[in-house]
CSV table of C-alpha atoms in Angstrom, one decimal:
chain,number,residue,atom,x,y,z
A,21,MET,CA,159.3,61.3,169.1
A,22,ASP,CA,156.0,62.8,170.1
A,23,THR,CA,155.5,60.4,173.0
A,24,LEU,CA,158.9,61.3,174.4
A,25,ASP,CA,158.0,65.0,174.6
A,26,LEU,CA,156.6,64.6,178.1
A,27,LYS,CA,156.3,68.3,178.8
A,28,GLY,CA,154.2,68.6,175.6
A,29,ILE,CA,152.0,65.7,176.7
A,30,GLU,CA,151.5,67.2,180.1
A,31,ASP,CA,150.8,70.6,178.7
A,32,ARG,CA,148.2,69.2,176.3
A,33,ALA,CA,146.6,67.2,179.1
A,34,TYR,CA,146.5,70.3,181.4
A,35,GLY,CA,145.2,72.4,178.5
A,36,THR,CA,142.0,70.4,178.6
A,37,ARG,CA,141.6,71.9,182.1
A,38,SER,CA,143.0,75.4,181.6
A,39,ASN,CA,141.8,76.1,178.0
A,40,ASN,CA,138.2,74.9,178.2
A,41,GLY,CA,136.8,78.3,178.9
A,42,LEU,CA,135.3,77.4,182.2
A,43,LEU,CA,137.4,79.8,184.3
A,44,ASP,CA,136.9,82.6,181.8
A,45,ILE,CA,133.1,82.1,182.0
A,46,VAL,CA,133.1,82.1,185.8
A,47,ILE,CA,135.3,85.2,186.1
A,48,GLY,CA,133.5,87.0,183.2
A,49,LEU,CA,130.1,86.3,184.6
A,50,GLY,CA,131.2,87.2,188.1
A,51,LEU,CA,132.4,90.6,186.9
A,52,LEU,CA,129.4,91.1,184.6
A,53,GLY,CA,127.0,90.1,187.4
A,54,TYR,CA,128.6,92.4,189.9
A,55,GLY,CA,128.7,95.3,187.4
A,56,LEU,CA,125.0,94.8,186.5
A,57,LEU,CA,123.7,94.3,190.0
A,58,ALA,CA,126.0,96.2,192.3
A,59,ASP,CA,123.8,99.3,192.1
A,60,ILE,CA,120.8,97.5,193.6
A,61,GLY,CA,122.9,96.1,196.4
A,62,ALA,CA,123.0,92.6,195.2
A,63,TYR,CA,126.7,92.1,195.9
A,64,LEU,CA,126.4,88.4,196.5
A,65,VAL,CA,124.4,87.7,193.4
A,66,PRO,CA,127.5,87.0,191.2
A,67,SER,CA,128.0,83.8,193.1
A,68,TYR,CA,125.6,82.4,190.5
A,69,ALA,CA,128.7,82.2,188.4
A,70,LEU,CA,130.1,79.6,190.8
A,71,VAL,CA,126.9,77.6,190.4
A,72,ILE,CA,127.1,77.8,186.6
A,73,ALA,CA,130.8,76.7,186.9
A,74,LEU,CA,129.9,73.7,189.0
A,75,LEU,CA,127.2,72.7,186.5
A,76,LEU,CA,129.4,73.2,183.5
A,77,GLN,CA,132.2,71.2,185.2
A,78,LYS,CA,129.9,68.3,186.0
A,79,PHE,CA,127.8,68.1,182.8
A,80,VAL,CA,130.2,69.5,180.1
A,81,VAL,CA,133.8,69.2,181.1
A,82,THR,CA,134.1,66.0,183.1
A,83,PRO,CA,132.1,63.8,180.8
A,84,ARG,CA,134.5,64.8,178.0
A,85,VAL,CA,137.9,64.8,179.6
A,86,GLY,CA,137.4,62.7,182.7
A,87,ARG,CA,139.0,63.2,186.1
A,88,VAL,CA,142.7,63.6,186.6
A,89,ARG,CA,145.0,64.5,189.4
A,90,PHE,CA,148.0,66.4,188.1
A,91,ALA,CA,151.5,66.2,189.5
A,92,GLU,CA,152.3,67.9,192.8
A,93,ASP,CA,154.0,71.0,191.3
A,94,ARG,CA,150.9,71.8,189.3
A,95,ARG,CA,148.6,71.4,192.3
A,96,ILE,CA,150.9,73.5,194.5
A,97,ARG,CA,150.8,76.3,191.8
A,98,GLU,CA,147.0,76.1,191.6
A,99,ARG,CA,146.7,76.3,195.4
A,100,LYS,CA,149.0,79.4,195.6
A,101,GLY,CA,147.0,81.0,192.8
A,102,ILE,CA,143.7,80.5,194.7
A,103,VAL,CA,145.3,81.9,197.9
A,104,LEU,CA,146.5,85.0,195.9
A,105,ILE,CA,143.1,85.5,194.3
A,106,VAL,CA,141.3,85.2,197.7
A,107,LEU,CA,143.7,87.7,199.2
A,108,LEU,CA,143.1,90.1,196.3
A,109,VAL,CA,139.3,89.8,196.8
A,110,LEU,CA,139.6,90.2,200.6
A,111,ILE,CA,142.1,93.1,200.9
A,112,PRO,CA,139.8,95.8,199.3
A,113,ILE,CA,137.2,95.0,202.0
A,114,PRO,CA,139.0,96.4,205.1
A,115,LEU,CA,140.5,99.1,202.8
A,116,GLY,CA,137.0,100.2,201.9
A,117,LEU,CA,135.8,100.0,205.5
A,118,MET,CA,138.7,102.1,206.7
A,119,LEU,CA,137.9,104.7,204.1
A,120,PHE,CA,134.2,104.6,204.9
A,121,PHE,CA,134.8,105.2,208.6
A,122,ALA,CA,137.7,107.6,208.3
A,123,ASP,CA,137.1,111.0,209.8
A,124,LYS,CA,139.4,112.8,207.4
A,125,LEU,CA,140.6,111.7,204.1
A,126,GLU,CA,144.3,112.7,204.0
A,127,GLY,CA,147.4,111.3,202.5
A,128,TRP,CA,147.0,107.7,201.1
A,129,ALA,CA,143.3,107.7,202.1
A,130,ALA,CA,142.6,110.8,200.0
A,131,PHE,CA,144.5,109.2,197.1
A,132,VAL,CA,142.6,106.0,197.4
A,133,SER,CA,139.2,107.7,197.7
A,134,THR,CA,139.9,109.9,194.6
A,135,ASN,CA,141.2,107.0,192.5
A,136,THR,CA,138.9,104.2,193.7
A,137,VAL,CA,138.0,102.9,190.2
A,138,LEU,CA,141.6,102.7,189.1
A,139,ILE,CA,142.7,101.0,192.3
A,140,LEU,CA,139.8,98.5,192.0
A,141,GLY,CA,141.0,97.9,188.4
A,142,LEU,CA,144.5,97.1,189.7
A,143,PHE,CA,143.1,94.5,192.1
A,144,VAL,CA,141.1,93.0,189.3
A,145,ALA,CA,144.2,93.0,187.1
A,146,LEU,CA,146.4,91.4,189.8
A,147,GLY,CA,143.7,88.7,190.2
A,148,MET,CA,143.9,88.0,186.4
A,149,PHE,CA,147.6,87.8,186.6
A,150,ALA,CA,147.4,85.4,189.5
A,151,ALA,CA,144.9,83.2,187.6
A,152,GLY,CA,147.1,83.3,184.5
A,153,TRP,CA,150.2,82.2,186.5
A,154,ALA,CA,148.3,79.5,188.3
A,155,LYS,CA,146.7,78.0,185.2
A,156,SER,CA,149.6,78.7,182.9
A,157,ALA,CA,147.2,80.5,180.6
A,158,ALA,CA,148.7,83.6,178.9
A,159,ARG,CA,145.3,85.1,177.9
A,160,PHE,CA,144.6,86.0,181.6
A,161,TYR,CA,147.6,88.4,181.4
A,162,ILE,CA,145.8,90.1,178.5
A,163,TYR,CA,142.6,90.2,180.5
A,164,GLY,CA,144.6,91.9,183.3
A,165,ILE,CA,146.0,94.6,180.9
A,166,MET,CA,142.5,95.0,179.5
A,167,ALA,CA,141.1,95.5,183.1
A,168,VAL,CA,143.7,98.2,183.8
A,169,LEU,CA,142.8,100.0,180.6
A,170,ASN,CA,139.0,99.7,181.2
A,171,PHE,CA,139.2,100.8,184.8
A,172,GLY,CA,141.8,103.5,184.0
A,173,GLY,CA,139.5,104.8,181.3
A,174,ALA,CA,136.6,104.9,183.6
A,175,GLN,CA,138.6,106.7,186.2
A,176,LEU,CA,139.8,109.2,183.6
A,177,PHE,CA,136.3,109.9,182.3
A,178,ALA,CA,134.7,109.9,185.8
A,179,GLN,CA,132.6,106.8,185.2
A,180,PRO,CA,131.3,104.5,187.9
A,181,HIS,CA,133.2,101.3,188.6
A,182,THR,CA,130.3,99.2,187.4
A,183,TRP,CA,131.0,100.2,183.7
A,184,PRO,CA,134.5,98.7,183.4
A,185,MET,CA,133.3,95.7,185.5
A,186,MET,CA,130.6,95.0,183.0
A,187,SER,CA,132.7,95.7,179.9
A,188,THR,CA,135.6,93.6,181.1
A,189,GLY,CA,133.3,90.8,182.3
A,190,ALA,CA,131.4,90.8,179.0
A,191,ILE,CA,134.5,90.4,176.9
A,192,ILE,CA,135.9,87.7,179.1
A,193,THR,CA,132.6,85.8,179.1
A,194,VAL,CA,132.5,85.9,175.3
A,195,VAL,CA,136.0,84.6,175.0
A,196,GLY,CA,135.1,81.9,177.5
A,197,ILE,CA,132.0,80.8,175.5
A,198,VAL,CA,134.1,80.7,172.3
A,199,LEU,CA,136.8,78.6,174.1
A,200,MET,CA,134.1,76.3,175.5
A,201,ALA,CA,132.4,75.8,172.1
A,202,ARG,CA,135.8,74.8,170.6
A,203,PHE,CA,136.4,72.5,173.6
A,204,ILE,CA,133.1,70.8,173.1
A,205,SER,CA,133.6,70.3,169.4
A,206,ALA,CA,137.1,69.0,169.9
A,207,ASN,CA,136.2,66.6,172.8
A,208,PRO,CA,133.2,64.4,172.3
A,209,VAL,CA,131.4,63.0,175.3
A,210,GLN,CA,133.1,59.7,176.4
A,211,LYS,CA,130.3,57.4,177.5
A,212,ALA,CA,132.6,54.5,178.3
A,213,GLU,CA,133.7,53.3,181.7
A,214,ALA,CA,136.2,50.6,182.4
A,215,ALA,CA,134.9,47.1,182.5
B,8,MET,CA,190.3,53.7,172.9
B,9,ALA,CA,189.5,50.0,172.7
B,10,GLY,CA,187.1,50.4,175.6
B,11,ALA,CA,185.3,53.3,173.9
B,12,ARG,CA,185.0,51.3,170.6
B,13,ARG,CA,183.6,48.4,172.6
B,14,ASP,CA,181.0,50.7,174.1
B,15,GLN,CA,180.0,52.0,170.6
B,16,ASP,CA,179.8,48.5,169.3
B,17,ALA,CA,177.8,47.2,172.3
B,18,ALA,CA,174.2,46.3,171.6
B,19,PRO,CA,171.8,49.1,172.5
B,20,PRO,CA,169.6,48.5,175.5
B,21,GLU,CA,166.5,46.4,174.9
B,22,LEU,CA,163.2,48.1,174.5
B,23,ASP,CA,160.4,47.0,176.7
B,24,ARG,CA,158.0,45.3,174.2
B,25,LEU,CA,155.0,45.9,176.4
B,26,ILE,CA,155.5,49.6,176.4
B,27,HIS,CA,156.8,49.8,172.8
B,28,GLU,CA,153.3,49.1,171.4
B,29,PRO,CA,152.0,52.6,170.3
B,30,ALA,CA,148.7,52.6,172.2
B,31,ARG,CA,150.3,51.4,175.4
B,32,LEU,CA,153.1,53.9,174.9
B,33,ALA,CA,150.5,56.7,174.7
B,34,ILE,CA,148.8,55.3,177.8
B,35,MET,CA,152.0,55.1,179.8
B,36,ALA,CA,153.2,58.5,178.7
B,37,ASN,CA,149.9,60.1,179.7
B,38,LEU,CA,149.9,58.4,183.1
B,39,PHE,CA,153.6,59.2,183.6
B,40,VAL,CA,152.9,63.0,183.5
B,41,VAL,CA,150.0,63.0,186.0
B,42,ASP,CA,149.5,61.6,189.4
B,43,SER,CA,146.4,59.6,188.6
B,44,ALA,CA,143.6,59.7,186.0
B,45,ASP,CA,140.4,57.9,185.3
B,46,PHE,CA,139.3,55.8,182.3
B,47,VAL,CA,137.6,58.7,180.5
B,48,PHE,CA,140.7,60.9,180.7
B,49,LEU,CA,142.7,58.1,179.1
B,50,LEU,CA,140.1,57.6,176.4
B,51,ASN,CA,140.2,61.3,175.7
B,52,ARG,CA,143.9,61.6,175.6
B,53,THR,CA,144.6,58.4,173.6
B,54,ARG,CA,141.5,58.4,171.4
B,55,LEU,CA,141.3,54.7,171.7
B,56,THR,CA,138.0,52.8,171.7
B,57,ASN,CA,136.6,51.6,175.0
B,58,GLY,CA,137.4,48.0,174.3
B,59,ASN,CA,140.9,48.7,173.0
B,60,LEU,CA,141.8,50.8,176.0
B,61,SER,CA,140.4,48.2,178.4
B,62,SER,CA,142.4,45.5,176.7
B,63,HIS,CA,145.6,47.5,176.9
B,64,MET,CA,145.0,48.5,180.5
B,65,SER,CA,144.6,44.9,181.4
B,66,LYS,CA,148.0,44.0,180.0
B,67,ILE,CA,149.7,47.0,181.6
B,68,GLU,CA,148.0,46.1,184.9
B,69,ALA,CA,149.0,42.5,184.6
B,70,ALA,CA,152.7,43.6,184.2
B,71,GLY,CA,152.4,45.5,187.5
B,72,TYR,CA,152.9,48.9,185.9
B,73,VAL,CA,149.6,50.3,186.9
B,74,GLU,CA,147.5,50.2,190.1
B,75,VAL,CA,143.8,50.4,189.7
B,76,THR,CA,141.4,51.9,192.2
B,77,LYS,CA,137.6,51.4,191.7
B,78,GLU,CA,135.1,53.5,193.6
B,79,PHE,CA,131.5,54.5,193.3
B,80,VAL,CA,130.7,58.2,193.0
B,81,ASP,CA,127.0,59.2,192.8
B,82,ARG,CA,126.3,55.4,192.3
B,83,LYS,CA,128.4,55.4,189.2
B,84,PRO,CA,131.6,53.4,189.0
B,85,ARG,CA,134.8,55.3,188.6
B,86,THR,CA,138.1,53.6,187.9
B,87,MET,CA,141.3,55.5,188.6
B,88,TYR,CA,144.7,54.5,187.3
B,89,ARG,CA,148.1,55.4,188.7
B,90,LEU,CA,151.5,54.2,187.5
B,91,THR,CA,153.3,52.1,190.2
B,92,ARG,CA,156.9,52.7,191.1
B,93,ARG,CA,157.7,49.8,188.9
B,94,GLY,CA,155.8,51.3,186.0
B,95,ARG,CA,157.5,54.6,186.3
B,96,ALA,CA,160.9,52.9,186.4
B,97,ALA,CA,160.0,50.8,183.4
B,98,PHE,CA,158.8,53.9,181.4
B,99,ASN,CA,162.0,55.8,182.4
B,100,SER,CA,164.2,52.9,181.2
B,101,TYR,CA,162.2,52.6,178.0
B,102,ARG,CA,162.7,56.3,177.3
B,103,GLN,CA,166.4,56.0,178.0
B,104,ALA,CA,166.7,53.0,175.8
B,105,LEU,CA,164.8,54.6,172.9
B,106,LEU,CA,166.8,57.8,173.2
B,107,SER,CA,170.1,56.0,173.1
B,108,ARG,CA,169.0,54.1,170.1
B,109,LEU,CA,168.0,57.3,168.3
B,110,GLU,CA,171.3,59.0,169.3
B,111,ALA,CA,173.2,56.0,168.0
B,112,ALA,CA,171.2,56.1,164.7
B,113,GLU,CA,172.0,59.8,164.2
B,114,GLY,CA,175.7,58.9,164.1
B,115,GLU,CA,175.3,56.3,161.4
B,116,PRO,CA,176.2,57.0,157.8
B,117,GLY,CA,173.2,57.8,155.5
B,118,THR,CA,171.2,59.4,158.3
B,119,GLU,CA,170.1,63.1,158.0
B,120,PRO,CA,172.0,65.4,160.3
Protein backbone atom coordinates (compact mmCIF):
# COMPACT_ATOMS: atom_id res chain seq x y z
CA MET A 1 0.00 0.00 0.00
CA ASP A 2 2.99 2.24 0.55
CA THR A 3 3.41 2.94 -3.13
CA LEU A 4 -0.23 4.01 -3.38
CA ASP A 5 0.23 6.70 -0.76
CA LEU A 6 1.22 9.29 -3.33
CA LYS A 7 0.96 12.20 -0.92
CA GLY A 8 3.36 10.41 1.41
CA ILE A 9 5.77 9.70 -1.45
CA GLU A 10 5.66 13.33 -2.55
CA ASP A 11 6.14 14.54 1.03
CA ARG A 12 9.17 12.30 1.51
CA ALA A 13 10.66 13.43 -1.80
CA TYR A 14 10.06 17.08 -0.92
CA GLY A 15 11.44 16.43 2.56
CA THR A 16 14.87 15.83 1.06
CA ARG A 17 14.67 19.48 -0.06
CA SER A 18 12.95 21.10 2.91
CA ASN A 19 14.43 19.08 5.78
CA ASN A 20 18.08 18.98 4.77
CA GLY A 21 18.96 21.96 6.98
CA LEU A 22 20.21 24.13 4.12
CA LEU A 23 17.59 26.87 4.52
CA ASP A 24 18.05 26.84 8.30
CA ILE A 25 21.80 27.34 7.90
CA VAL A 26 21.31 30.18 5.39
CA ILE A 27 18.75 32.03 7.54
CA GLY A 28 20.63 31.31 10.76
CA LEU A 29 23.99 32.46 9.41
CA GLY A 30 22.34 35.49 7.83
CA LEU A 31 20.85 36.61 11.15
CA LEU A 32 24.00 35.70 13.06
CA GLY A 33 26.22 37.55 10.59
CA TYR A 34 24.00 40.60 10.63
CA GLY A 35 23.92 40.61 14.42
CA LEU A 36 27.69 40.23 14.69
CA LEU A 37 28.65 42.73 12.03
CA ALA A 38 25.87 45.33 12.01
CA ASP A 39 27.64 47.54 14.52
CA ILE A 40 30.66 47.96 12.27
CA GLY A 41 28.45 48.86 9.33
CA ALA A 42 28.92 45.66 7.38
CA TYR A 43 25.24 45.27 6.48
CA LEU A 44 25.89 43.35 3.30
CA VAL A 45 28.32 40.90 4.83
CA PRO A 46 25.60 38.33 5.74
CA SER A 47 25.34 37.68 2.01
CA TYR A 48 28.16 35.22 2.67
CA ALA A 49 25.35 32.97 3.87
CA LEU A 50 24.08 32.84 0.30
CA VAL A 51 27.51 31.85 -0.97
CA ILE A 52 27.66 29.09 1.66
CA ALA A 53 24.15 28.00 0.61
CA LEU A 54 25.16 27.75 -3.04
CA LEU A 55 28.26 25.74 -2.15
CA LEU A 56 26.32 23.39 0.15
CA GLN A 57 23.65 22.94 -2.51
CA LYS A 58 26.20 22.11 -5.18
CA PHE A 59 28.61 19.93 -3.21
CA VAL A 60 26.46 18.40 -0.46
CA VAL A 61 22.76 18.32 -1.36
CA THR A 62 22.62 17.76 -5.12
CA PRO A 63 25.18 14.90 -5.24
CA ARG A 64 23.00 13.07 -2.70
CA VAL A 65 19.44 13.68 -3.81
CA GLY A 66 19.88 14.77 -7.41
CA ARG A 67 17.80 17.32 -9.25
CA VAL A 68 14.05 17.36 -9.29
CA ARG A 69 11.37 19.69 -10.53
CA PHE A 70 8.34 19.40 -8.29
CA ALA A 71 4.74 19.75 -9.37
CA GLU A 72 3.29 23.14 -10.29
CA ASP A 73 1.46 23.74 -6.98
CA ARG A 74 4.68 23.25 -4.99
CA ARG A 75 6.59 25.63 -7.25
CA ILE A 76 3.86 28.28 -7.05
CA ARG A 77 3.86 28.02 -3.27
CA GLU A 78 7.65 28.42 -3.15
CA ARG A 79 7.53 31.44 -5.46
CA LYS A 80 4.85 33.09 -3.30
CA GLY A 81 6.96 32.39 -0.22
CA ILE A 82 10.01 34.04 -1.81
CA VAL A 83 7.95 37.11 -2.80
CA LEU A 84 6.60 37.38 0.77
CA ILE A 85 10.10 37.11 2.28
CA VAL A 86 11.52 39.69 -0.13
CA LEU A 87 8.66 42.06 0.75
CA LEU A 88 9.27 41.52 4.46
CA VAL A 89 12.96 42.33 3.96
CA LEU A 90 12.23 45.41 1.83
CA ILE A 91 9.34 46.98 3.78
CA PRO A 92 11.44 47.95 6.87
CA ILE A 93 13.88 49.91 4.65
CA PRO A 94 11.51 52.78 3.63
CA LEU A 95 10.01 52.59 7.12
CA GLY A 96 13.44 53.17 8.63
CA LEU A 97 14.22 55.97 6.17
CA MET A 98 10.92 57.69 6.95
CA LEU A 99 11.72 57.56 10.65
CA PHE A 100 15.28 58.77 10.06
CA PHE A 101 14.17 61.82 8.07
CA ALA A 102 11.03 62.60 10.11
CA ASP A 103 11.04 66.07 11.70
CA LYS A 104 8.84 65.03 14.59
CA LEU A 105 8.20 61.56 15.92
CA GLU A 106 4.48 61.56 16.61
CA GLY A 107 1.72 58.97 16.46
CA TRP A 108 2.76 55.76 14.69
CA ALA A 109 6.27 57.10 14.05
CA ALA A 110 6.80 57.59 17.77
CA PHE A 111 5.44 54.11 18.46
CA VAL A 112 7.73 52.53 15.86
CA SER A 113 10.79 54.43 17.02
CA THR A 114 10.27 53.40 20.65
CA ASN A 115 9.53 49.75 19.78
CA THR A 116 11.99 49.24 16.94
CA VAL A 117 13.44 46.00 18.25
CA LEU A 118 10.04 44.40 18.78
CA ILE A 119 8.79 45.49 15.34
CA LEU A 120 11.97 44.18 13.74
CA GLY A 121 11.30 40.90 15.55
CA LEU A 122 7.79 40.79 14.12
CA PHE A 123 9.20 41.17 10.60
CA VAL A 124 11.71 38.39 11.28
CA ALA A 125 8.90 36.21 12.65
CA LEU A 126 6.66 36.87 9.64
CA GLY A 127 9.59 35.93 7.39
CA MET A 128 9.95 32.66 9.29
CA PHE A 129 6.23 31.96 8.98
CA ALA A 130 6.43 32.65 5.24
CA ALA A 131 9.39 30.27 4.93
CA GLY A 132 7.55 27.62 6.96
CA TRP A 133 4.45 27.91 4.79
CA ALA A 134 6.41 27.91 1.53
CA LYS A 135 8.55 24.90 2.46
CA SER A 136 5.86 23.02 4.43
CA ALA A 137 8.29 22.90 7.36
CA ALA A 138 6.65 23.36 10.76
CA ARG A 139 9.91 24.13 12.57
CA PHE A 140 10.02 27.56 10.92
CA TYR A 141 6.86 28.50 12.81
CA ILE A 142 8.72 27.65 16.01
CA TYR A 143 11.63 29.83 14.82
CA GLY A 144 9.10 32.63 14.29
CA ILE A 145 7.74 32.32 17.81
CA MET A 146 11.30 32.17 19.12
CA ALA A 147 12.15 35.36 17.22
CA VAL A 148 9.16 37.18 18.76
CA LEU A 149 10.24 36.05 22.24
CA ASN A 150 13.91 36.96 21.68
CA PHE A 151 13.21 40.37 20.15
CA GLY A 152 10.40 41.05 22.64
CA GLY A 153 12.76 40.23 25.51
CA ALA A 154 15.42 42.52 24.07
CA GLN A 155 12.84 45.30 23.75
CA LEU A 156 11.69 44.74 27.31
CA PHE A 157 15.21 44.84 28.73
CA ALA A 158 16.35 47.67 26.44
CA GLN A 159 18.95 45.60 24.60
CA PRO A 160 20.16 46.42 21.09
CA HIS A 161 18.54 44.54 18.20
CA THR A 162 21.80 42.77 17.43
CA TRP A 163 21.49 40.55 20.51
CA PRO A 164 18.25 38.80 19.54
CA MET A 165 19.53 38.64 15.95
CA MET A 166 22.60 36.75 17.10
CA SER A 167 20.81 34.47 19.57
CA THR A 168 18.01 33.60 17.11
CA GLY A 169 20.50 33.12 14.28
CA ALA A 170 22.80 30.94 16.40
CA ILE A 171 19.99 28.61 17.47
CA ILE A 172 18.66 28.27 13.91
CA THR A 173 22.18 27.62 12.58
CA VAL A 174 22.76 24.86 15.14
CA VAL A 175 19.43 23.21 14.24
CA GLY A 176 20.36 23.50 10.56
CA ILE A 177 23.76 21.87 11.12
CA VAL A 178 22.15 19.00 13.04
CA LEU A 179 19.57 18.51 10.26
CA MET A 180 22.28 18.58 7.61
CA ALA A 181 24.39 16.06 9.51
CA ARG A 182 21.38 13.73 9.69
CA PHE A 183 20.66 14.33 6.02
CA ILE A 184 24.26 13.50 5.08
CA SER A 185 24.27 10.28 7.09
CA ALA A 186 20.90 9.17 5.69
CA ASN A 187 21.70 10.03 2.07
CA PRO A 188 25.02 8.76 0.74
CA VAL A 189 26.55 10.41 -2.31
CA GLN A 190 25.17 8.90 -5.51
CA LYS A 191 28.06 8.69 -7.92
CA ALA A 192 26.13 7.08 -10.69
CA GLU A 193 24.74 8.59 -13.84
CA ALA A 194 22.49 7.03 -16.43
CA ALA A 195 24.22 5.03 -19.09
CA MET B 1 -30.00 -7.24 -8.73
CA ALA B 2 -28.77 -9.63 -11.37
CA GLY B 3 -26.79 -6.85 -12.95
CA ALA B 4 -25.19 -5.98 -9.62
CA ARG B 5 -24.25 -9.62 -9.02
CA ARG B 6 -22.77 -9.78 -12.50
CA ASP B 7 -20.66 -6.69 -11.64
CA GLN B 8 -19.43 -8.33 -8.43
CA ASP B 9 -18.59 -11.55 -10.21
CA ALA B 10 -16.87 -9.75 -13.07
CA ALA B 11 -13.13 -10.27 -13.29
CA PRO B 12 -11.19 -7.43 -11.66
CA PRO B 13 -9.31 -5.13 -14.05
CA GLU B 14 -5.95 -6.40 -15.23
CA LEU B 15 -2.83 -5.07 -13.55
CA ASP B 16 -0.18 -3.64 -15.85
CA ARG B 17 2.63 -6.19 -15.41
CA LEU B 18 5.26 -3.66 -16.42
CA ILE B 19 4.30 -1.36 -13.53
CA HIS B 20 3.47 -4.16 -11.10
CA GLU B 21 7.14 -5.10 -10.61
CA PRO B 22 8.14 -3.48 -7.22
CA ALA B 23 11.17 -1.54 -8.44
CA ARG B 24 9.33 -0.15 -11.47
CA LEU B 25 6.32 0.66 -9.31
CA ALA B 26 8.58 2.71 -7.02
CA ILE B 27 10.09 4.50 -10.02
CA MET B 28 6.69 5.23 -11.55
CA ALA B 29 5.24 6.43 -8.23
CA ASN B 30 8.18 8.76 -7.63
CA LEU B 31 8.00 10.17 -11.14
CA PHE B 32 4.21 10.51 -10.88
CA VAL B 33 4.39 12.93 -7.94
CA VAL B 34 6.96 15.26 -9.52
CA ASP B 35 7.23 17.08 -12.81
CA SER B 36 10.64 15.67 -13.74
CA ALA B 37 13.68 14.27 -11.99
CA ASP B 38 17.19 13.17 -12.76
CA PHE B 39 18.82 9.77 -12.42
CA VAL B 40 20.41 10.57 -9.05
CA PHE B 41 17.04 11.57 -7.59
CA LEU B 42 15.57 8.23 -8.64
CA LEU B 43 18.58 6.37 -7.24
CA ASN B 44 18.12 8.13 -3.92
CA ARG B 45 14.37 7.59 -3.73
CA THR B 46 14.29 3.99 -4.89
CA ARG B 47 17.61 2.82 -3.35
CA LEU B 48 18.24 0.70 -6.43
CA THR B 49 21.72 0.13 -7.78
CA ASN B 50 22.89 2.04 -10.82
CA GLY B 51 22.62 -0.97 -13.14
CA ASN B 52 19.25 -2.01 -11.79
CA LEU B 53 17.77 1.43 -12.20
CA SER B 54 19.20 1.78 -15.71
CA SER B 55 17.71 -1.54 -16.70
CA HIS B 56 14.26 -0.70 -15.32
CA MET B 57 14.33 2.77 -16.86
CA SER B 58 15.07 1.23 -20.26
CA LYS B 59 11.99 -0.99 -19.98
CA ILE B 60 9.76 1.87 -18.86
CA GLU B 61 11.13 4.08 -21.62
CA ALA B 62 10.60 1.36 -24.22
CA ALA B 63 6.95 1.15 -23.17
CA GLY B 64 6.60 4.87 -23.85
CA TYR B 65 5.85 5.72 -20.23
CA VAL B 66 8.86 7.97 -19.73
CA GLU B 67 10.52 10.62 -21.84
CA VAL B 68 14.24 11.10 -21.39
CA THR B 69 16.14 14.32 -21.86
CA LYS B 70 19.92 14.26 -21.89
CA GLU B 71 21.93 17.42 -21.45
CA PHE B 72 25.41 18.50 -20.41
CA VAL B 73 25.80 20.78 -17.39
CA ASP B 74 29.35 21.83 -16.47
CA ARG B 75 30.57 19.25 -19.00
CA LYS B 76 28.84 16.49 -17.06
CA PRO B 77 25.94 14.51 -18.50
CA ARG B 78 22.58 14.95 -16.83
CA THR B 79 19.62 12.74 -17.68
CA MET B 80 16.17 14.00 -16.79
CA TYR B 81 13.11 11.77 -16.72
CA ARG B 82 9.47 12.76 -17.01
CA LEU B 83 6.37 10.61 -17.21
CA THR B 84 4.63 10.92 -20.56
CA ARG B 85 0.88 11.42 -20.75
CA ARG B 86 0.63 7.74 -21.58
CA GLY B 87 2.75 6.87 -18.56
CA ARG B 88 0.57 8.95 -16.24
CA ALA B 89 -2.58 7.35 -17.63
CA ALA B 90 -1.08 3.88 -17.25
CA PHE B 91 -0.07 4.56 -13.66
CA ASN B 92 -3.53 5.94 -12.85
CA SER B 93 -5.16 2.86 -14.37
CA TYR B 94 -2.80 0.63 -12.41
CA ARG B 95 -3.71 2.36 -9.17
CA GLN B 96 -7.41 2.08 -9.88
CA ALA B 97 -7.07 -1.60 -10.77
CA LEU B 98 -5.05 -2.36 -7.65
CA LEU B 99 -7.44 -0.44 -5.40
CA SER B 100 -10.47 -2.21 -6.82
CA ARG B 101 -8.78 -5.57 -6.26
CA LEU B 102 -7.95 -4.65 -2.69
CA GLU B 103 -11.49 -3.43 -2.07
CA ALA B 104 -12.86 -6.66 -3.53
CA ALA B 105 -10.52 -8.67 -1.32
CA GLU B 106 -11.72 -6.83 1.80
CA GLY B 107 -15.26 -8.09 1.22
CA GLU B 108 -14.21 -11.72 0.90
CA PRO B 109 -14.74 -14.15 3.81
CA GLY B 110 -11.68 -14.79 5.95
CA THR B 111 -10.16 -11.36 5.44
CA GLU B 112 -9.52 -9.04 8.37
CA PRO B 113 -11.98 -6.14 8.60
